[in-house]
Amino acid sequence: MVELNPRLLDTLKRGSPPQALLLVSANRESAEAQALSWVQARLCPNFNKSGHGACGTCGSCLRIAKKQSESLLWVASENDKISLDDAQGAARFLQLRQLGAARVVVVPAVAGLSPQATNSLLKVVEEPPENSHFIFLAEDTSQLLPTLRSRVQVFRLPSERASAPEPEKLNEVVSWLDVARSEYAVDSWRDLAGDRDSAVNCFLAISRVLRDWAVLGSSELLHEEFKSVLIRWPDVPLYSRIEMWRESERAIRDIKSYVDRSLVFEDFSLRWHSLFAKGN
């Protein structure tokens, strides 16, 4: 089930989706997840107007979650700077023959829009091709120039703060990580995380544990109570420990972006087991 913000879901239920939206949030990760969720619902062949939006499991939803859909252009550039060439590329993208229900351009950092890029996008937003949409993301409405801001529907998203994992969850994931070093234990994920929120909390706990593993031997441990377990793990190069920590952070982002949880769990489990199987 895709947990799209109710106000954003309403824009699709009405049957005439806005052609330009501005999602405002201090939490960029949350805003990006909502943008992807809206695109999924807009293009999902199983969209249910009386339900919760996209199905989250069809080919279209899965490709969008990975930003690999032919109907989605995610305008991302180095250092979030969006140039005139980027804006013109977005305009050309919207002119391509549609293979799905619509084409959507997401601009995840409007603060990086150059004046030239803004003016170029303005022309497209004023006269957009049929069944095309723009989604702009910003921390504050002031980041979007007034000429463009006056032509978008503004949605302020509630901030989402990640809570610290419960001690019980930390104990569970430490036990799982310890066992999964020598056994490919992907099936046991079902006992750790069922729904999306539980999966996120599970990887939050894993991230904390792997963060401690990365700084093992220093005085910066978050959870001293697990030190005795961590020091039993085979010696692994620091860069590999840091990379696994980053993998856990990526898993959180993927799950929040509605990537299939079972695939995320399987990929992480395989990487974790392989790390020790290689004898690093």
PDB file of C-alpha atoms in Angstrom:
ATOM      1  CA  MET A   1       0.000   0.000   0.000  1.00  0.00           C
ATOM      2  CA  VAL A   2       1.422   3.353  -1.036  1.00  0.00           C
ATOM      3  CA  GLU A   3       1.121   5.878   1.758  1.00  0.00           C
ATOM      4  CA  LEU A   4       0.548   9.017  -0.261  1.00  0.00           C
ATOM      5  CA  ASN A   5      -0.277  12.207   1.621  1.00  0.00           C
ATOM      6  CA  PRO A   6      -4.123  12.456   1.655  1.00  0.00           C
ATOM      7  CA  ARG A   7      -4.122  15.958   0.153  1.00  0.00           C
ATOM      8  CA  LEU A   8      -1.893  14.827  -2.694  1.00  0.00           C
ATOM      9  CA  LEU A   9      -4.038  11.753  -3.213  1.00  0.00           C
ATOM     10  CA  ASP A  10      -7.092  13.992  -3.523  1.00  0.00           C
ATOM     11  CA  THR A  11      -5.506  15.762  -6.511  1.00  0.00           C
ATOM     12  CA  LEU A  12      -5.652  12.439  -8.349  1.00  0.00           C
ATOM     13  CA  LYS A  13      -9.048  11.309  -7.128  1.00  0.00           C
ATOM     14  CA  ARG A  14     -10.666  14.385  -8.660  1.00  0.00           C
ATOM     15  CA  GLY A  15      -9.669  13.182 -12.102  1.00  0.00           C
ATOM     16  CA  SER A  16      -7.895  16.383 -13.224  1.00  0.00           C
ATOM     17  CA  PRO A  17      -4.399  16.256 -11.724  1.00  0.00           C
ATOM     18  CA  PRO A  18      -2.572  19.590 -11.490  1.00  0.00           C
ATOM     19  CA  GLN A  19       0.099  20.100 -14.096  1.00  0.00           C
ATOM     20  CA  ALA A  20       2.531  21.680 -11.655  1.00  0.00           C
ATOM     21  CA  LEU A  21       2.970  21.037  -7.928  1.00  0.00           C
ATOM     22  CA  LEU A  22       5.339  22.457  -5.355  1.00  0.00           C
ATOM     23  CA  LEU A  23       5.993  20.183  -2.361  1.00  0.00           C
ATOM     24  CA  VAL A  24       7.407  22.145   0.562  1.00  0.00           C
ATOM     25  CA  SER A  25       9.201  20.321   3.363  1.00  0.00           C
ATOM     26  CA  ALA A  26      12.300  20.748   5.495  1.00  0.00           C
ATOM     27  CA  ASN A  27      12.776  16.994   5.115  1.00  0.00           C
ATOM     28  CA  ARG A  28      13.974  16.444   1.561  1.00  0.00           C
ATOM     29  CA  GLU A  29      13.893  12.671   1.878  1.00  0.00           C
ATOM     30  CA  SER A  30      10.231  12.806   2.855  1.00  0.00           C
ATOM     31  CA  ALA A  31       9.401  15.183   0.018  1.00  0.00           C
ATOM     32  CA  GLU A  32      11.161  12.985  -2.537  1.00  0.00           C
ATOM     33  CA  ALA A  33       9.275   9.931  -1.277  1.00  0.00           C
ATOM     34  CA  GLN A  34       5.974  11.770  -1.621  1.00  0.00           C
ATOM     35  CA  ALA A  35       6.885  12.914  -5.126  1.00  0.00           C
ATOM     36  CA  LEU A  36       7.627   9.349  -6.182  1.00  0.00           C
ATOM     37  CA  SER A  37       4.438   8.158  -4.529  1.00  0.00           C
ATOM     38  CA  TRP A  38       2.398  10.732  -6.462  1.00  0.00           C
ATOM     39  CA  VAL A  39       4.021   9.699  -9.738  1.00  0.00           C
ATOM     40  CA  GLN A  40       3.321   6.050  -8.959  1.00  0.00           C
ATOM     41  CA  ALA A  41      -0.345   6.796  -8.303  1.00  0.00           C
ATOM     42  CA  ARG A  42      -0.619   8.957 -11.423  1.00  0.00           C
ATOM     43  CA  LEU A  43       0.740   6.209 -13.668  1.00  0.00           C
ATOM     44  CA  CYS A  44      -0.372   3.039 -11.887  1.00  0.00           C
ATOM     45  CA  PRO A  45      -2.778   0.978 -14.044  1.00  0.00           C
ATOM     46  CA  ASN A  46      -4.310  -0.334 -10.817  1.00  0.00           C
ATOM     47  CA  PHE A  47      -4.937   3.073  -9.261  1.00  0.00           C
ATOM     48  CA  ASN A  48      -7.935   2.925  -6.944  1.00  0.00           C
ATOM     49  CA  LYS A  49      -9.651   6.264  -6.414  1.00  0.00           C
ATOM     50  CA  SER A  50     -11.405   4.994  -3.296  1.00  0.00           C
ATOM     51  CA  GLY A  51      -8.300   3.456  -1.785  1.00  0.00           C
ATOM     52  CA  HIS A  52      -4.748   4.534  -1.132  1.00  0.00           C
ATOM     53  CA  GLY A  53      -3.451   5.295  -4.599  1.00  0.00           C
ATOM     54  CA  ALA A  54      -0.974   3.100  -6.448  1.00  0.00           C
ATOM     55  CA  CYS A  55      -0.714  -0.641  -5.941  1.00  0.00           C
ATOM     56  CA  GLY A  56       3.053  -0.429  -5.408  1.00  0.00           C
ATOM     57  CA  THR A  57       3.679  -3.846  -6.966  1.00  0.00           C
ATOM     58  CA  CYS A  58       3.039  -3.517 -10.715  1.00  0.00           C
ATOM     59  CA  GLY A  59       5.819  -2.977 -13.246  1.00  0.00           C
ATOM     60  CA  SER A  60       5.115   0.733 -13.501  1.00  0.00           C
ATOM     61  CA  CYS A  61       5.254   1.288  -9.730  1.00  0.00           C
ATOM     62  CA  LEU A  62       8.469  -0.693  -9.331  1.00  0.00           C
ATOM     63  CA  ARG A  63      10.235   1.126 -12.170  1.00  0.00           C
ATOM     64  CA  ILE A  64       9.190   4.503 -10.784  1.00  0.00           C
ATOM     65  CA  ALA A  65      10.423   3.558  -7.311  1.00  0.00           C
ATOM     66  CA  LYS A  66      13.859   2.988  -8.871  1.00  0.00           C
ATOM     67  CA  LYS A  67      13.571   6.144 -11.017  1.00  0.00           C
ATOM     68  CA  GLN A  68      13.892   3.982 -14.107  1.00  0.00           C
ATOM     69  CA  SER A  69      10.530   4.659 -15.734  1.00  0.00           C
ATOM     70  CA  GLU A  70      10.299   5.963 -19.279  1.00  0.00           C
ATOM     71  CA  SER A  71       7.521   8.257 -18.028  1.00  0.00           C
ATOM     72  CA  LEU A  72       9.584   9.924 -15.282  1.00  0.00           C
ATOM     73  CA  LEU A  73      12.452  12.398 -15.533  1.00  0.00           C
ATOM     74  CA  TRP A  74      14.229  13.099 -12.264  1.00  0.00           C
ATOM     75  CA  VAL A  75      16.225  16.278 -12.840  1.00  0.00           C
ATOM     76  CA  ALA A  76      19.326  15.765 -10.752  1.00  0.00           C
ATOM     77  CA  SER A  77      22.701  17.308 -11.439  1.00  0.00           C
ATOM     78  CA  GLU A  78      25.994  17.827  -9.676  1.00  0.00           C
ATOM     79  CA  ASN A  79      25.663  19.875  -6.473  1.00  0.00           C
ATOM     80  CA  ASP A  80      21.933  20.305  -7.186  1.00  0.00           C
ATOM     81  CA  LYS A  81      22.691  23.040  -9.735  1.00  0.00           C
ATOM     82  CA  ILE A  82      20.101  22.989 -12.511  1.00  0.00           C
ATOM     83  CA  SER A  83      21.218  24.680 -15.710  1.00  0.00           C
ATOM     84  CA  LEU A  84      19.476  25.931 -18.803  1.00  0.00           C
ATOM     85  CA  ASP A  85      20.504  22.720 -20.588  1.00  0.00           C
ATOM     86  CA  ASP A  86      18.820  20.676 -17.833  1.00  0.00           C
ATOM     87  CA  ALA A  87      15.617  22.705 -18.200  1.00  0.00           C
ATOM     88  CA  GLN A  88      15.625  22.379 -21.965  1.00  0.00           C
ATOM     89  CA  GLY A  89      16.172  18.649 -21.589  1.00  0.00           C
ATOM     90  CA  ALA A  90      13.057  18.489 -19.404  1.00  0.00           C
ATOM     91  CA  ALA A  91      11.062  20.322 -22.066  1.00  0.00           C
ATOM     92  CA  ARG A  92      12.225  17.881 -24.741  1.00  0.00           C
ATOM     93  CA  PHE A  93      11.338  14.951 -22.487  1.00  0.00           C
ATOM     94  CA  LEU A  94       7.740  16.140 -22.221  1.00  0.00           C
ATOM     95  CA  GLN A  95       7.479  16.378 -25.997  1.00  0.00           C
ATOM     96  CA  LEU A  96       8.347  12.700 -26.495  1.00  0.00           C
ATOM     97  CA  ARG A  97       5.637  10.271 -27.493  1.00  0.00           C
ATOM     98  CA  GLN A  98       3.887   9.017 -24.379  1.00  0.00           C
ATOM     99  CA  LEU A  99       4.063   5.316 -23.610  1.00  0.00           C
ATOM    100  CA  GLY A 100       2.061   5.566 -20.395  1.00  0.00           C
ATOM    101  CA  ALA A 101      -0.790   7.639 -18.999  1.00  0.00           C
ATOM    102  CA  ALA A 102       1.411  10.726 -18.567  1.00  0.00           C
ATOM    103  CA  ARG A 103       4.938  12.092 -18.318  1.00  0.00           C
ATOM    104  CA  VAL A 104       6.252  13.653 -15.123  1.00  0.00           C
ATOM    105  CA  VAL A 105       9.291  15.826 -14.468  1.00  0.00           C
ATOM    106  CA  VAL A 106      10.524  16.054 -10.864  1.00  0.00           C
ATOM    107  CA  VAL A 107      12.845  18.907  -9.878  1.00  0.00           C
ATOM    108  CA  PRO A 108      14.140  17.882  -6.429  1.00  0.00           C
ATOM    109  CA  ALA A 109      16.105  21.041  -5.620  1.00  0.00           C
ATOM    110  CA  VAL A 110      14.466  24.236  -6.862  1.00  0.00           C
ATOM    111  CA  ALA A 111      17.019  26.271  -4.907  1.00  0.00           C
ATOM    112  CA  GLY A 112      19.529  25.182  -7.550  1.00  0.00           C
ATOM    113  CA  LEU A 113      17.532  26.520 -10.504  1.00  0.00           C
ATOM    114  CA  SER A 114      19.433  29.193 -12.399  1.00  0.00           C
ATOM    115  CA  PRO A 115      17.386  32.220 -13.563  1.00  0.00           C
ATOM    116  CA  GLN A 116      17.757  31.008 -17.157  1.00  0.00           C
ATOM    117  CA  ALA A 117      16.523  27.532 -16.228  1.00  0.00           C
ATOM    118  CA  THR A 118      13.572  29.017 -14.343  1.00  0.00           C
ATOM    119  CA  ASN A 119      12.547  31.117 -17.341  1.00  0.00           C
ATOM    120  CA  SER A 120      12.847  28.104 -19.634  1.00  0.00           C
ATOM    121  CA  LEU A 121      10.683  25.956 -17.367  1.00  0.00           C
ATOM    122  CA  LEU A 122       8.180  28.777 -16.996  1.00  0.00           C
ATOM    123  CA  LYS A 123       7.382  28.618 -20.697  1.00  0.00           C
ATOM    124  CA  VAL A 124       6.628  24.892 -20.449  1.00  0.00           C
ATOM    125  CA  VAL A 125       4.585  25.231 -17.249  1.00  0.00           C
ATOM    126  CA  GLU A 126       2.506  27.984 -18.844  1.00  0.00           C
ATOM    127  CA  GLU A 127       1.688  25.843 -21.887  1.00  0.00           C
ATOM    128  CA  PRO A 128       2.371  22.231 -20.924  1.00  0.00           C
ATOM    129  CA  PRO A 129       1.853  19.311 -23.306  1.00  0.00           C
ATOM    130  CA  GLU A 130      -1.228  17.223 -22.630  1.00  0.00           C
ATOM    131  CA  ASN A 131      -0.915  14.782 -19.729  1.00  0.00           C
ATOM    132  CA  SER A 132       2.367  16.209 -18.485  1.00  0.00           C
ATOM    133  CA  HIS A 133       3.233  17.289 -14.965  1.00  0.00           C
ATOM    134  CA  PHE A 134       5.955  19.053 -13.011  1.00  0.00           C
ATOM    135  CA  ILE A 135       6.732  18.411  -9.351  1.00  0.00           C
ATOM    136  CA  PHE A 136       9.041  20.912  -7.669  1.00  0.00           C
ATOM    137  CA  LEU A 137      10.546  20.261  -4.229  1.00  0.00           C
ATOM    138  CA  ALA A 138      11.663  23.028  -1.893  1.00  0.00           C
ATOM    139  CA  GLU A 139      12.379  23.686   1.757  1.00  0.00           C
ATOM    140  CA  ASP A 140      10.524  26.991   1.489  1.00  0.00           C
ATOM    141  CA  THR A 141       8.281  28.611  -1.113  1.00  0.00           C
ATOM    142  CA  SER A 142      10.714  31.529  -1.365  1.00  0.00           C
ATOM    143  CA  GLN A 143      13.183  29.244  -3.141  1.00  0.00           C
ATOM    144  CA  LEU A 144      10.986  29.269  -6.236  1.00  0.00           C
ATOM    145  CA  LEU A 145      10.869  32.559  -8.124  1.00  0.00           C
ATOM    146  CA  PRO A 146       7.463  34.307  -7.940  1.00  0.00           C
ATOM    147  CA  THR A 147       6.872  34.053 -11.698  1.00  0.00           C
ATOM    148  CA  LEU A 148       6.962  30.253 -11.481  1.00  0.00           C
ATOM    149  CA  ARG A 149       5.487  29.964  -7.987  1.00  0.00           C
ATOM    150  CA  SER A 150       2.280  31.665  -9.129  1.00  0.00           C
ATOM    151  CA  ARG A 151       1.659  28.813 -11.581  1.00  0.00           C
ATOM    152  CA  VAL A 152       2.001  25.839  -9.234  1.00  0.00           C
ATOM    153  CA  GLN A 153      -0.197  24.316  -6.561  1.00  0.00           C
ATOM    154  CA  VAL A 154       1.633  24.466  -3.228  1.00  0.00           C
ATOM    155  CA  PHE A 155       1.487  21.607  -0.722  1.00  0.00           C
ATOM    156  CA  ARG A 156       3.220  21.889   2.639  1.00  0.00           C
ATOM    157  CA  LEU A 157       4.181  18.465   3.923  1.00  0.00           C
ATOM    158  CA  PRO A 158       4.411  17.580   7.612  1.00  0.00           C
ATOM    159  CA  SER A 159       7.928  16.951   8.827  1.00  0.00           C
ATOM    160  CA  GLU A 160       8.890  13.361   9.551  1.00  0.00           C
ATOM    161  CA  ARG A 161      11.510  12.723  12.182  1.00  0.00           C
ATOM    162  CA  ALA A 162      12.971   9.276  12.599  1.00  0.00           C
ATOM    163  CA  SER A 163      12.674   8.047  16.156  1.00  0.00           C
ATOM    164  CA  ALA A 164      15.395   6.062  17.862  1.00  0.00           C
ATOM    165  CA  PRO A 165      14.889   2.306  17.540  1.00  0.00           C
ATOM    166  CA  GLU A 166      13.538   0.466  20.574  1.00  0.00           C
ATOM    167  CA  PRO A 167      16.037  -1.555  22.660  1.00  0.00           C
ATOM    168  CA  GLU A 168      14.161  -4.746  21.793  1.00  0.00           C
ATOM    169  CA  LYS A 169      14.586  -4.071  18.072  1.00  0.00           C
ATOM    170  CA  LEU A 170      18.293  -3.409  18.550  1.00  0.00           C
ATOM    171  CA  ASN A 171      18.670  -6.732  20.344  1.00  0.00           C
ATOM    172  CA  GLU A 172      16.808  -8.517  17.557  1.00  0.00           C
ATOM    173  CA  VAL A 173      18.899  -7.103  14.719  1.00  0.00           C
ATOM    174  CA  VAL A 174      22.184  -7.699  16.558  1.00  0.00           C
ATOM    175  CA  SER A 175      21.212 -11.343  16.984  1.00  0.00           C
ATOM    176  CA  TRP A 176      20.175 -11.579  13.345  1.00  0.00           C
ATOM    177  CA  LEU A 177      23.361  -9.943  12.062  1.00  0.00           C
ATOM    178  CA  ASP A 178      25.446 -12.263  14.212  1.00  0.00           C
ATOM    179  CA  VAL A 179      23.745 -15.381  12.844  1.00  0.00           C
ATOM    180  CA  ALA A 180      23.539 -14.098   9.255  1.00  0.00           C
ATOM    181  CA  ARG A 181      27.315 -13.787   9.056  1.00  0.00           C
ATOM    182  CA  SER A 182      27.591 -17.536   8.570  1.00  0.00           C
ATOM    183  CA  GLU A 183      24.083 -18.379   7.355  1.00  0.00           C
ATOM    184  CA  TYR A 184      22.142 -16.846   4.481  1.00  0.00           C
ATOM    185  CA  ALA A 185      19.204 -15.925   6.708  1.00  0.00           C
ATOM    186  CA  VAL A 186      16.984 -13.845   4.459  1.00  0.00           C
ATOM    187  CA  ASP A 187      13.855 -15.791   5.458  1.00  0.00           C
ATOM    188  CA  SER A 188      14.210 -14.624   9.046  1.00  0.00           C
ATOM    189  CA  TRP A 189      13.537 -11.056   7.920  1.00  0.00           C
ATOM    190  CA  ARG A 190       9.859 -11.952   8.030  1.00  0.00           C
ATOM    191  CA  ASP A 191      10.200 -12.203  11.791  1.00  0.00           C
ATOM    192  CA  LEU A 192      11.909  -8.813  12.039  1.00  0.00           C
ATOM    193  CA  ALA A 193       9.829  -6.653   9.739  1.00  0.00           C
ATOM    194  CA  GLY A 194       6.371  -7.097   8.314  1.00  0.00           C
ATOM    195  CA  ASP A 195       4.901  -3.802   7.168  1.00  0.00           C
ATOM    196  CA  ARG A 196       6.712  -0.773   5.759  1.00  0.00           C
ATOM    197  CA  ASP A 197       7.084   1.078   9.075  1.00  0.00           C
ATOM    198  CA  SER A 198       8.499  -2.006  10.780  1.00  0.00           C
ATOM    199  CA  ALA A 199      10.938  -2.460   7.921  1.00  0.00           C
ATOM    200  CA  VAL A 200      12.153   1.121   8.253  1.00  0.00           C
ATOM    201  CA  ASN A 201      12.578   0.718  12.018  1.00  0.00           C
ATOM    202  CA  CYS A 202      14.443  -2.520  11.437  1.00  0.00           C
ATOM    203  CA  PHE A 203      16.987  -0.842   9.166  1.00  0.00           C
ATOM    204  CA  LEU A 204      17.241   2.142  11.491  1.00  0.00           C
ATOM    205  CA  ALA A 205      18.361  -0.301  14.163  1.00  0.00           C
ATOM    206  CA  ILE A 206      20.750  -2.048  11.758  1.00  0.00           C
ATOM    207  CA  SER A 207      22.190   1.312  10.742  1.00  0.00           C
ATOM    208  CA  ARG A 208      22.940   2.138  14.371  1.00  0.00           C
ATOM    209  CA  VAL A 209      24.627  -1.196  14.971  1.00  0.00           C
ATOM    210  CA  LEU A 210      26.722  -0.997  11.799  1.00  0.00           C
ATOM    211  CA  ARG A 211      27.651   2.561  12.623  1.00  0.00           C
ATOM    212  CA  ASP A 212      29.088   1.296  15.923  1.00  0.00           C
ATOM    213  CA  TRP A 213      30.858  -1.502  14.065  1.00  0.00           C
ATOM    214  CA  ALA A 214      32.466   1.086  11.780  1.00  0.00           C
ATOM    215  CA  VAL A 215      33.841   3.081  14.728  1.00  0.00           C
ATOM    216  CA  LEU A 216      34.665   0.042  16.871  1.00  0.00           C
ATOM    217  CA  GLY A 217      37.725   0.732  18.979  1.00  0.00           C
ATOM    218  CA  SER A 218      36.919   4.397  19.416  1.00  0.00           C
ATOM    219  CA  SER A 219      35.089   6.168  22.221  1.00  0.00           C
ATOM    220  CA  GLU A 220      32.130   7.054  19.969  1.00  0.00           C
ATOM    221  CA  LEU A 221      29.977   3.962  20.374  1.00  0.00           C
ATOM    222  CA  LEU A 222      26.243   4.606  20.640  1.00  0.00           C
ATOM    223  CA  HIS A 223      25.563   1.215  22.209  1.00  0.00           C
ATOM    224  CA  GLU A 224      28.350  -0.052  24.447  1.00  0.00           C
ATOM    225  CA  GLU A 225      26.184  -3.024  25.431  1.00  0.00           C
ATOM    226  CA  PHE A 226      26.767  -4.636  22.015  1.00  0.00           C
ATOM    227  CA  LYS A 227      30.534  -4.175  21.966  1.00  0.00           C
ATOM    228  CA  SER A 228      31.171  -7.726  23.164  1.00  0.00           C
ATOM    229  CA  VAL A 229      29.251  -9.062  20.150  1.00  0.00           C
ATOM    230  CA  LEU A 230      30.839  -6.749  17.605  1.00  0.00           C
ATOM    231  CA  ILE A 231      34.394  -7.575  18.599  1.00  0.00           C
ATOM    232  CA  ARG A 232      33.690 -11.282  17.945  1.00  0.00           C
ATOM    233  CA  TRP A 233      33.012 -10.569  14.280  1.00  0.00           C
ATOM    234  CA  PRO A 234      35.951 -11.318  11.964  1.00  0.00           C
ATOM    235  CA  ASP A 235      38.300  -8.477  11.152  1.00  0.00           C
ATOM    236  CA  VAL A 236      36.875  -6.646   8.127  1.00  0.00           C
ATOM    237  CA  PRO A 237      38.534  -3.636   6.452  1.00  0.00           C
ATOM    238  CA  LEU A 238      37.189  -0.291   7.597  1.00  0.00           C
ATOM    239  CA  TYR A 239      36.033   0.664   4.108  1.00  0.00           C
ATOM    240  CA  SER A 240      33.905  -2.514   3.933  1.00  0.00           C
ATOM    241  CA  ARG A 241      32.332  -1.774   7.315  1.00  0.00           C
ATOM    242  CA  ILE A 242      31.523   1.772   6.259  1.00  0.00           C
ATOM    243  CA  GLU A 243      30.061   0.516   2.971  1.00  0.00           C
ATOM    244  CA  MET A 244      27.722  -1.869   4.806  1.00  0.00           C
ATOM    245  CA  TRP A 245      26.646   0.986   7.038  1.00  0.00           C
ATOM    246  CA  ARG A 246      25.870   3.000   3.911  1.00  0.00           C
ATOM    247  CA  GLU A 247      23.963   0.022   2.497  1.00  0.00           C
ATOM    248  CA  SER A 248      21.694   0.071   5.541  1.00  0.00           C
ATOM    249  CA  GLU A 249      21.052   3.789   5.001  1.00  0.00           C
ATOM    250  CA  ARG A 250      20.255   3.145   1.348  1.00  0.00           C
ATOM    251  CA  ALA A 251      17.853   0.404   2.387  1.00  0.00           C
ATOM    252  CA  ILE A 252      15.944   2.910   4.532  1.00  0.00           C
ATOM    253  CA  ARG A 253      15.640   5.300   1.593  1.00  0.00           C
ATOM    254  CA  ASP A 254      14.543   2.504  -0.744  1.00  0.00           C
ATOM    255  CA  ILE A 255      11.834   1.265   1.604  1.00  0.00           C
ATOM    256  CA  LYS A 256      10.559   4.792   2.157  1.00  0.00           C
ATOM    257  CA  SER A 257      10.447   5.141  -1.629  1.00  0.00           C
ATOM    258  CA  TYR A 258       8.271   2.012  -1.810  1.00  0.00           C
ATOM    259  CA  VAL A 259      10.833  -0.321  -3.337  1.00  0.00           C
ATOM    260  CA  ASP A 260       9.681  -3.902  -2.734  1.00  0.00           C
ATOM    261  CA  ARG A 261      10.703  -4.692   0.862  1.00  0.00           C
ATOM    262  CA  SER A 262      11.485  -8.334   0.160  1.00  0.00           C
ATOM    263  CA  LEU A 263      13.971  -7.312  -2.552  1.00  0.00           C
ATOM    264  CA  VAL A 264      15.633  -4.802  -0.220  1.00  0.00           C
ATOM    265  CA  PHE A 265      15.935  -7.423   2.525  1.00  0.00           C
ATOM    266  CA  GLU A 266      17.262 -10.056   0.131  1.00  0.00           C
ATOM    267  CA  ASP A 267      19.868  -7.722  -1.358  1.00  0.00           C
ATOM    268  CA  PHE A 268      21.121  -6.576   2.034  1.00  0.00           C
ATOM    269  CA  SER A 269      21.199 -10.129   3.411  1.00  0.00           C
ATOM    270  CA  LEU A 270      23.243 -11.316   0.452  1.00  0.00           C
ATOM    271  CA  ARG A 271      25.724  -8.458   0.766  1.00  0.00           C
ATOM    272  CA  TRP A 272      26.096  -9.032   4.507  1.00  0.00           C
ATOM    273  CA  HIS A 273      26.631 -12.766   4.188  1.00  0.00           C
ATOM    274  CA  SER A 274      29.018 -12.329   1.227  1.00  0.00           C
ATOM    275  CA  LEU A 275      31.125  -9.871   3.201  1.00  0.00           C
ATOM    276  CA  PHE A 276      32.174 -12.623   5.598  1.00  0.00           C
ATOM    277  CA  ALA A 277      32.048 -15.491   3.095  1.00  0.00           C
ATOM    278  CA  LYS A 278      34.821 -13.789   1.101  1.00  0.00           C
ATOM    279  CA  GLY A 279      37.019 -13.879   4.153  1.00  0.00           C
ATOM    280  CA  ASN A 280      37.706 -10.142   4.096  1.00  0.00           C
TER     281      ASN A 280
END
